[in-house]
JSON list of C-alpha atoms in Angstrom, two decimals:
[
{"chain": "A", "resi": 27, "resn": "MET", "atom": "CA", "xyz": [30.99, 24.17, 2.62]},
{"chain": "A", "resi": 28, "resn": "GLU", "atom": "CA", "xyz": [30.86, 20.39, 2.22]},
{"chain": "A", "resi": 29, "resn": "ALA", "atom": "CA", "xyz": [27.11, 20.42, 2.79]},
{"chain": "A", "resi": 30, "resn": "LEU", "atom": "CA", "xyz": [26.69, 23.03, 0.05]},
{"chain": "A", "resi": 31, "resn": "LEU", "atom": "CA", "xyz": [28.79, 21.00, -2.40]},
{"chain": "A", "resi": 32, "resn": "PHE", "atom": "CA", "xyz": [26.83, 17.87, -1.48]},
{"chain": "A", "resi": 33, "resn": "CYS", "atom": "CA", "xyz": [23.50, 19.65, -2.08]},
{"chain": "A", "resi": 34, "resn": "LEU", "atom": "CA", "xyz": [24.74, 21.03, -5.39]},
{"chain": "A", "resi": 35, "resn": "ALA", "atom": "CA", "xyz": [26.00, 17.62, -6.52]},
{"chain": "A", "resi": 36, "resn": "LEU", "atom": "CA", "xyz": [22.73, 16.00, -5.45]},
{"chain": "A", "resi": 37, "resn": "SER", "atom": "CA", "xyz": [20.75, 18.63, -7.38]},
{"chain": "A", "resi": 38, "resn": "VAL", "atom": "CA", "xyz": [22.79, 18.03, -10.53]},
{"chain": "A", "resi": 39, "resn": "ILE", "atom": "CA", "xyz": [22.36, 14.27, -10.22]},
{"chain": "A", "resi": 40, "resn": "LEU", "atom": "CA", "xyz": [18.60, 14.59, -9.70]},
{"chain": "A", "resi": 41, "resn": "ALA", "atom": "CA", "xyz": [18.26, 16.99, -12.64]},
{"chain": "A", "resi": 42, "resn": "TYR", "atom": "CA", "xyz": [20.22, 14.57, -14.82]},
{"chain": "A", "resi": 43, "resn": "LEU", "atom": "CA", "xyz": [18.08, 11.61, -13.75]},
{"chain": "A", "resi": 44, "resn": "TRP", "atom": "CA", "xyz": [14.92, 13.61, -14.49]},
{"chain": "A", "resi": 45, "resn": "TYR", "atom": "CA", "xyz": [16.32, 14.56, -17.89]},
{"chain": "A", "resi": 46, "resn": "VAL", "atom": "CA", "xyz": [17.08, 10.90, -18.67]},
{"chain": "A", "resi": 47, "resn": "SER", "atom": "CA", "xyz": [13.55, 9.97, -17.60]},
{"chain": "A", "resi": 48, "resn": "LEU", "atom": "CA", "xyz": [12.04, 12.60, -19.92]},
{"chain": "A", "resi": 49, "resn": "ILE", "atom": "CA", "xyz": [14.11, 11.42, -22.87]},
{"chain": "A", "resi": 50, "resn": "LYS", "atom": "CA", "xyz": [13.08, 7.79, -22.21]},
{"chain": "A", "resi": 51, "resn": "LYS", "atom": "CA", "xyz": [9.41, 8.82, -22.08]},
{"chain": "A", "resi": 52, "resn": "ARG", "atom": "CA", "xyz": [9.74, 10.81, -25.30]},
{"chain": "A", "resi": 53, "resn": "ASN", "atom": "CA", "xyz": [11.38, 7.84, -27.00]},
{"chain": "A", "resi": 54, "resn": "THR", "atom": "CA", "xyz": [8.61, 5.55, -25.74]},
{"chain": "A", "resi": 55, "resn": "CYS", "atom": "CA", "xyz": [6.08, 7.90, -27.36]},
{"chain": "A", "resi": 56, "resn": "LYS", "atom": "CA", "xyz": [8.01, 7.76, -30.63]},
{"chain": "A", "resi": 57, "resn": "GLU", "atom": "CA", "xyz": [8.14, 3.97, -30.40]},
{"chain": "A", "resi": 58, "resn": "ALA", "atom": "CA", "xyz": [4.39, 3.83, -29.78]},
{"chain": "A", "resi": 59, "resn": "LEU", "atom": "CA", "xyz": [3.72, 6.15, -32.71]},
{"chain": "A", "resi": 60, "resn": "SER", "atom": "CA", "xyz": [5.93, 3.96, -34.89]},
{"chain": "A", "resi": 61, "resn": "GLY", "atom": "CA", "xyz": [3.88, 0.97, -33.74]},
{"chain": "A", "resi": 62, "resn": "ILE", "atom": "CA", "xyz": [0.75, 2.68, -35.00]},
{"chain": "A", "resi": 63, "resn": "ASP", "atom": "CA", "xyz": [2.51, 3.44, -38.29]},
{"chain": "A", "resi": 64, "resn": "VAL", "atom": "CA", "xyz": [3.56, -0.20, -38.71]},
{"chain": "A", "resi": 65, "resn": "GLN", "atom": "CA", "xyz": [-0.05, -1.30, -38.35]},
{"chain": "A", "resi": 66, "resn": "LEU", "atom": "CA", "xyz": [-1.28, 1.49, -40.64]},
{"chain": "A", "resi": 67, "resn": "THR", "atom": "CA", "xyz": [1.23, 0.31, -43.25]},
{"chain": "A", "resi": 68, "resn": "LYS", "atom": "CA", "xyz": [-0.11, -3.24, -42.95]},
{"chain": "A", "resi": 69, "resn": "ARG", "atom": "CA", "xyz": [-3.62, -1.90, -43.40]},
{"chain": "A", "resi": 70, "resn": "ALA", "atom": "CA", "xyz": [-2.51, 0.22, -46.36]},
{"chain": "A", "resi": 71, "resn": "SER", "atom": "CA", "xyz": [-1.08, -2.92, -47.97]},
{"chain": "A", "resi": 72, "resn": "LEU", "atom": "CA", "xyz": [-4.37, -4.78, -47.55]},
{"chain": "A", "resi": 73, "resn": "ILE", "atom": "CA", "xyz": [-6.57, -1.99, -48.88]},
{"chain": "A", "resi": 74, "resn": "PRO", "atom": "CA", "xyz": [-5.58, -2.29, -52.58]},
{"chain": "A", "resi": 75, "resn": "ASN", "atom": "CA", "xyz": [-6.46, -5.99, -52.54]},
{"chain": "A", "resi": 76, "resn": "ILE", "atom": "CA", "xyz": [-9.83, -5.30, -50.95]},
{"chain": "A", "resi": 77, "resn": "LEU", "atom": "CA", "xyz": [-10.50, -2.49, -53.42]},
{"chain": "A", "resi": 78, "resn": "LYS", "atom": "CA", "xyz": [-9.54, -4.63, -56.44]},
{"chain": "A", "resi": 79, "resn": "ILE", "atom": "CA", "xyz": [-11.92, -7.37, -55.35]},
{"chain": "A", "resi": 80, "resn": "ALA", "atom": "CA", "xyz": [-14.68, -4.89, -54.54]},
{"chain": "A", "resi": 81, "resn": "GLN", "atom": "CA", "xyz": [-14.24, -3.00, -57.82]},
{"chain": "A", "resi": 82, "resn": "ARG", "atom": "CA", "xyz": [-15.36, -6.04, -59.78]},
{"chain": "A", "resi": 83, "resn": "TYR", "atom": "CA", "xyz": [-18.76, -5.86, -58.12]},
{"chain": "A", "resi": 84, "resn": "MET", "atom": "CA", "xyz": [-19.29, -2.30, -56.92]},
{"chain": "A", "resi": 85, "resn": "GLU", "atom": "CA", "xyz": [-19.75, -0.02, -59.91]},
{"chain": "A", "resi": 86, "resn": "HIS", "atom": "CA", "xyz": [-21.95, 2.43, -57.94]},
{"chain": "A", "resi": 87, "resn": "GLU", "atom": "CA", "xyz": [-19.37, 3.04, -55.21]},
{"chain": "A", "resi": 88, "resn": "LYS", "atom": "CA", "xyz": [-16.54, 4.24, -57.44]},
{"chain": "A", "resi": 89, "resn": "SER", "atom": "CA", "xyz": [-16.31, 7.57, -55.61]},
{"chain": "A", "resi": 90, "resn": "LEU", "atom": "CA", "xyz": [-15.90, 5.81, -52.26]},
{"chain": "A", "resi": 91, "resn": "LEU", "atom": "CA", "xyz": [-13.23, 3.52, -53.69]},
{"chain": "A", "resi": 92, "resn": "THR", "atom": "CA", "xyz": [-11.42, 6.53, -55.19]},
{"chain": "A", "resi": 93, "resn": "GLU", "atom": "CA", "xyz": [-11.62, 8.40, -51.89]},
{"chain": "A", "resi": 94, "resn": "ILE", "atom": "CA", "xyz": [-10.18, 5.43, -49.98]},
{"chain": "A", "resi": 95, "resn": "THR", "atom": "CA", "xyz": [-7.34, 5.16, -52.49]},
{"chain": "A", "resi": 96, "resn": "ALA", "atom": "CA", "xyz": [-6.52, 8.88, -52.11]},
{"chain": "A", "resi": 97, "resn": "LEU", "atom": "CA", "xyz": [-6.61, 8.70, -48.31]},
{"chain": "A", "resi": 98, "resn": "ARG", "atom": "CA", "xyz": [-4.36, 5.64, -48.34]},
{"chain": "A", "resi": 99, "resn": "SER", "atom": "CA", "xyz": [-1.82, 7.54, -50.47]},
{"chain": "A", "resi": 100, "resn": "GLN", "atom": "CA", "xyz": [-1.91, 10.55, -48.15]},
{"chain": "A", "resi": 101, "resn": "LEU", "atom": "CA", "xyz": [-1.42, 8.36, -45.10]},
{"chain": "A", "resi": 102, "resn": "LYS", "atom": "CA", "xyz": [1.68, 6.74, -46.58]},
{"chain": "A", "resi": 103, "resn": "GLN", "atom": "CA", "xyz": [3.43, 10.13, -46.81]},
{"chain": "A", "resi": 104, "resn": "SER", "atom": "CA", "xyz": [6.09, 10.80, -44.20]},
{"chain": "A", "resi": 105, "resn": "TYR", "atom": "CA", "xyz": [5.63, 13.31, -41.39]},
{"chain": "A", "resi": 106, "resn": "ASN", "atom": "CA", "xyz": [7.75, 14.78, -38.59]},
{"chain": "A", "resi": 107, "resn": "GLN", "atom": "CA", "xyz": [7.29, 12.64, -35.46]},
{"chain": "A", "resi": 108, "resn": "GLY", "atom": "CA", "xyz": [8.62, 15.51, -33.38]},
{"chain": "A", "resi": 109, "resn": "ASP", "atom": "CA", "xyz": [5.94, 17.96, -34.54]},
{"chain": "A", "resi": 110, "resn": "ALA", "atom": "CA", "xyz": [2.73, 17.68, -32.52]},
{"chain": "A", "resi": 111, "resn": "GLN", "atom": "CA", "xyz": [0.63, 19.25, -35.31]},
{"chain": "A", "resi": 112, "resn": "GLN", "atom": "CA", "xyz": [1.90, 16.82, -37.92]},
{"chain": "A", "resi": 113, "resn": "ILE", "atom": "CA", "xyz": [1.33, 13.89, -35.55]},
{"chain": "A", "resi": 114, "resn": "SER", "atom": "CA", "xyz": [-2.20, 15.07, -34.91]},
{"chain": "A", "resi": 115, "resn": "ALA", "atom": "CA", "xyz": [-2.90, 15.51, -38.64]},
{"chain": "A", "resi": 116, "resn": "HIS", "atom": "CA", "xyz": [-1.48, 12.06, -39.36]},
{"chain": "A", "resi": 117, "resn": "LEU", "atom": "CA", "xyz": [-3.67, 10.45, -36.70]},
{"chain": "A", "resi": 118, "resn": "GLN", "atom": "CA", "xyz": [-6.73, 12.31, -38.02]},
{"chain": "A", "resi": 119, "resn": "GLN", "atom": "CA", "xyz": [-6.04, 11.05, -41.56]},
{"chain": "A", "resi": 120, "resn": "ALA", "atom": "CA", "xyz": [-5.80, 7.51, -40.22]},
{"chain": "A", "resi": 121, "resn": "GLU", "atom": "CA", "xyz": [-9.14, 7.97, -38.47]},
{"chain": "A", "resi": 122, "resn": "LEU", "atom": "CA", "xyz": [-10.75, 9.28, -41.66]},
{"chain": "A", "resi": 123, "resn": "LEU", "atom": "CA", "xyz": [-9.48, 6.30, -43.64]},
{"chain": "A", "resi": 124, "resn": "ASP", "atom": "CA", "xyz": [-10.86, 4.02, -40.94]},
{"chain": "A", "resi": 125, "resn": "SER", "atom": "CA", "xyz": [-14.25, 5.73, -41.28]},
{"chain": "A", "resi": 126, "resn": "LYS", "atom": "CA", "xyz": [-14.26, 5.33, -45.08]},
{"chain": "A", "resi": 127, "resn": "MET", "atom": "CA", "xyz": [-13.30, 1.67, -44.79]},
{"chain": "A", "resi": 128, "resn": "GLY", "atom": "CA", "xyz": [-16.22, 1.24, -42.41]},
{"chain": "A", "resi": 129, "resn": "GLN", "atom": "CA", "xyz": [-18.49, 2.72, -45.10]},
{"chain": "A", "resi": 130, "resn": "LEU", "atom": "CA", "xyz": [-17.03, 0.26, -47.60]},
{"chain": "A", "resi": 131, "resn": "MET", "atom": "CA", "xyz": [-17.70, -2.66, -45.28]},
{"chain": "A", "resi": 132, "resn": "LEU", "atom": "CA", "xyz": [-21.31, -1.60, -44.92]},
{"chain": "A", "resi": 133, "resn": "SER", "atom": "CA", "xyz": [-21.64, -1.16, -48.68]},
{"chain": "A", "resi": 134, "resn": "ILE", "atom": "CA", "xyz": [-20.37, -4.69, -49.27]},
{"chain": "A", "resi": 135, "resn": "GLU", "atom": "CA", "xyz": [-23.55, -5.93, -47.62]},
{"chain": "A", "resi": 136, "resn": "ASN", "atom": "CA", "xyz": [-25.45, -4.81, -50.77]},
{"chain": "A", "resi": 137, "resn": "TYR", "atom": "CA", "xyz": [-23.47, -7.22, -52.95]},
{"chain": "A", "resi": 138, "resn": "PRO", "atom": "CA", "xyz": [-24.18, -10.87, -52.10]},
{"chain": "A", "resi": 139, "resn": "ASP", "atom": "CA", "xyz": [-21.72, -12.15, -54.72]},
{"chain": "A", "resi": 140, "resn": "LEU", "atom": "CA", "xyz": [-18.99, -9.94, -53.29]},
{"chain": "A", "resi": 141, "resn": "LYS", "atom": "CA", "xyz": [-19.82, -10.96, -49.72]},
{"chain": "A", "resi": 142, "resn": "ALA", "atom": "CA", "xyz": [-19.48, -14.61, -50.74]},
{"chain": "A", "resi": 143, "resn": "ASP", "atom": "CA", "xyz": [-16.12, -14.12, -52.48]},
{"chain": "A", "resi": 144, "resn": "ALA", "atom": "CA", "xyz": [-13.58, -16.28, -50.58]},
{"chain": "A", "resi": 145, "resn": "THR", "atom": "CA", "xyz": [-10.67, -13.96, -51.37]},
{"chain": "A", "resi": 146, "resn": "LEU", "atom": "CA", "xyz": [-12.56, -10.99, -50.00]},
{"chain": "A", "resi": 147, "resn": "GLN", "atom": "CA", "xyz": [-13.55, -12.94, -46.89]},
{"chain": "A", "resi": 148, "resn": "GLN", "atom": "CA", "xyz": [-9.87, -13.77, -46.22]},
{"chain": "A", "resi": 149, "resn": "ALA", "atom": "CA", "xyz": [-8.85, -10.16, -46.89]},
{"chain": "A", "resi": 150, "resn": "MET", "atom": "CA", "xyz": [-11.55, -8.95, -44.50]},
{"chain": "A", "resi": 151, "resn": "LEU", "atom": "CA", "xyz": [-10.36, -11.32, -41.77]},
{"chain": "A", "resi": 152, "resn": "SER", "atom": "CA", "xyz": [-6.82, -9.99, -42.20]},
{"chain": "A", "resi": 153, "resn": "TYR", "atom": "CA", "xyz": [-8.14, -6.43, -42.23]},
{"chain": "A", "resi": 154, "resn": "ASN", "atom": "CA", "xyz": [-10.08, -6.96, -39.00]},
{"chain": "A", "resi": 155, "resn": "GLU", "atom": "CA", "xyz": [-6.99, -8.44, -37.35]},
{"chain": "A", "resi": 156, "resn": "VAL", "atom": "CA", "xyz": [-4.91, -5.42, -38.39]},
{"chain": "A", "resi": 157, "resn": "GLU", "atom": "CA", "xyz": [-7.64, -3.09, -37.08]},
{"chain": "A", "resi": 158, "resn": "ALA", "atom": "CA", "xyz": [-7.43, -4.84, -33.69]},
{"chain": "A", "resi": 159, "resn": "HIS", "atom": "CA", "xyz": [-3.65, -4.31, -33.72]},
{"chain": "A", "resi": 160, "resn": "ILE", "atom": "CA", "xyz": [-4.11, -0.64, -34.63]},
{"chain": "A", "resi": 161, "resn": "SER", "atom": "CA", "xyz": [-6.47, -0.25, -31.69]},
{"chain": "A", "resi": 162, "resn": "ALA", "atom": "CA", "xyz": [-3.94, -1.84, -29.33]},
{"chain": "A", "resi": 163, "resn": "ALA", "atom": "CA", "xyz": [-1.15, 0.36, -30.73]},
{"chain": "A", "resi": 164, "resn": "ARG", "atom": "CA", "xyz": [-3.29, 3.46, -30.18]},
{"chain": "A", "resi": 165, "resn": "ARG", "atom": "CA", "xyz": [-3.90, 2.48, -26.56]},
{"chain": "A", "resi": 166, "resn": "PHE", "atom": "CA", "xyz": [-0.14, 1.98, -26.04]},
{"chain": "A", "resi": 167, "resn": "TYR", "atom": "CA", "xyz": [0.54, 5.34, -27.68]},
{"chain": "A", "resi": 168, "resn": "ASN", "atom": "CA", "xyz": [-1.97, 7.16, -25.48]},
{"chain": "A", "resi": 169, "resn": "ALA", "atom": "CA", "xyz": [-0.50, 5.53, -22.35]},
{"chain": "A", "resi": 170, "resn": "ALA", "atom": "CA", "xyz": [3.00, 6.63, -23.39]},
{"chain": "A", "resi": 171, "resn": "VAL", "atom": "CA", "xyz": [1.75, 10.16, -24.15]},
{"chain": "A", "resi": 172, "resn": "THR", "atom": "CA", "xyz": [0.08, 10.35, -20.73]},
{"chain": "A", "resi": 173, "resn": "GLU", "atom": "CA", "xyz": [3.35, 9.49, -18.99]},
{"chain": "A", "resi": 174, "resn": "LEU", "atom": "CA", "xyz": [5.34, 11.94, -21.10]},
{"chain": "A", "resi": 175, "resn": "ASN", "atom": "CA", "xyz": [2.86, 14.78, -20.75]},
{"chain": "A", "resi": 176, "resn": "ASN", "atom": "CA", "xyz": [2.64, 14.30, -16.97]},
{"chain": "A", "resi": 177, "resn": "ALA", "atom": "CA", "xyz": [6.43, 14.39, -16.71]},
{"chain": "A", "resi": 178, "resn": "VAL", "atom": "CA", "xyz": [6.67, 17.47, -18.95]},
{"chain": "A", "resi": 179, "resn": "GLU", "atom": "CA", "xyz": [3.90, 19.44, -17.22]},
{"chain": "A", "resi": 180, "resn": "VAL", "atom": "CA", "xyz": [4.75, 18.75, -13.56]},
{"chain": "A", "resi": 181, "resn": "PHE", "atom": "CA", "xyz": [7.42, 20.80, -11.77]},
{"chain": "A", "resi": 182, "resn": "PRO", "atom": "CA", "xyz": [10.45, 20.40, -11.93]},
{"chain": "A", "resi": 183, "resn": "GLY", "atom": "CA", "xyz": [9.97, 18.38, -15.11]},
{"chain": "A", "resi": 184, "resn": "SER", "atom": "CA", "xyz": [8.52, 21.41, -16.84]},
{"chain": "A", "resi": 185, "resn": "ILE", "atom": "CA", "xyz": [11.78, 23.32, -16.38]},
{"chain": "A", "resi": 186, "resn": "ILE", "atom": "CA", "xyz": [13.98, 20.42, -17.44]},
{"chain": "A", "resi": 187, "resn": "ALA", "atom": "CA", "xyz": [11.68, 19.66, -20.39]},
{"chain": "A", "resi": 188, "resn": "SER", "atom": "CA", "xyz": [11.86, 23.24, -21.66]},
{"chain": "A", "resi": 189, "resn": "ILE", "atom": "CA", "xyz": [15.65, 23.14, -21.46]},
{"chain": "A", "resi": 190, "resn": "ALA", "atom": "CA", "xyz": [15.77, 19.75, -23.22]},
{"chain": "A", "resi": 191, "resn": "LYS", "atom": "CA", "xyz": [13.11, 20.85, -25.75]},
{"chain": "A", "resi": 192, "resn": "VAL", "atom": "CA", "xyz": [10.82, 17.95, -24.82]},
{"chain": "A", "resi": 193, "resn": "ARG", "atom": "CA", "xyz": [7.26, 18.93, -25.68]},
{"chain": "A", "resi": 194, "resn": "VAL", "atom": "CA", "xyz": [3.78, 17.74, -24.81]},
{"chain": "A", "resi": 195, "resn": "GLN", "atom": "CA", "xyz": [2.50, 15.29, -27.43]},
{"chain": "A", "resi": 196, "resn": "PRO", "atom": "CA", "xyz": [-1.07, 14.99, -28.77]},
{"chain": "A", "resi": 197, "resn": "PHE", "atom": "CA", "xyz": [-3.27, 12.08, -27.79]},
{"chain": "A", "resi": 198, "resn": "PHE", "atom": "CA", "xyz": [-4.95, 9.92, -30.35]},
{"chain": "A", "resi": 199, "resn": "GLU", "atom": "CA", "xyz": [-8.58, 11.01, -30.20]},
{"chain": "A", "resi": 200, "resn": "ALA", "atom": "CA", "xyz": [-11.39, 9.60, -32.27]},
{"chain": "A", "resi": 201, "resn": "SER", "atom": "CA", "xyz": [-13.05, 12.22, -34.43]},
{"chain": "A", "resi": 202, "resn": "THR", "atom": "CA", "xyz": [-16.55, 13.43, -33.64]},
{"chain": "A", "resi": 203, "resn": "LYS", "atom": "CA", "xyz": [-17.76, 11.65, -36.76]},
{"chain": "A", "resi": 204, "resn": "ALA", "atom": "CA", "xyz": [-16.22, 8.37, -35.58]},
{"chain": "A", "resi": 205, "resn": "LYS", "atom": "CA", "xyz": [-17.92, 8.74, -32.20]},
{"chain": "A", "resi": 206, "resn": "ALA", "atom": "CA", "xyz": [-21.35, 9.32, -33.74]},
{"chain": "A", "resi": 207, "resn": "GLU", "atom": "CA", "xyz": [-23.80, 6.47, -34.05]},
{"chain": "A", "resi": 208, "resn": "ILE", "atom": "CA", "xyz": [-23.86, 4.89, -37.48]},
{"chain": "A", "resi": 209, "resn": "ASP", "atom": "CA", "xyz": [-27.13, 4.34, -39.25]},
{"chain": "A", "resi": 210, "resn": "ALA", "atom": "CA", "xyz": [-26.43, 1.51, -41.66]},
{"chain": "A", "resi": 211, "resn": "SER", "atom": "CA", "xyz": [-29.47, 2.43, -43.73]},
{"chain": "A", "resi": 212, "resn": "ASP", "atom": "CA", "xyz": [-27.55, 5.52, -44.92]},
{"chain": "A", "resi": 213, "resn": "TYR", "atom": "CA", "xyz": [-25.11, 3.22, -46.68]},
{"chain": "A", "resi": 214, "resn": "LEU", "atom": "CA", "xyz": [-27.46, 0.49, -47.82]},
{"chain": "A", "resi": 215, "resn": "LYS", "atom": "CA", "xyz": [-29.28, 2.24, -50.63]}
]
């Protein structure tokens, strides 16, 4: 009888420890996602300054500037960090904005006066620094998601996760367009 009670108590303790581990992993994922959002907010704050400077010179790229402004506004909207679909959509929007900013950077090459503007050069340095931080935050997020997903999908974690309503989270994945080679001549017309 004592052995049975000991085994039962040990099972409860192990299940509790696994549950605590899952919750910690889920919270680490949320922290990592928040880290990405902090960097995206920094980038969103820089973008209007870059666009204002660029607007003075780039009359032909008004549609690109408008598109970047719209994407920035969409990205600043809140989303449910517990909903895998909303997380995925948010990360895809961030990737699309990144792609459009890349197009803007290539377009700037057509405007020597703009390229030489000291304010723009400082803004671009800040922008590149934030992009490096976003990249690091994405790596941290993907590492946290890997740990969580492994814990959620492997037995007995899968049982405990379903009881605790801890779900698999989406990875940050670069879009197919972002993975494609860029031909700068497409943007330098």
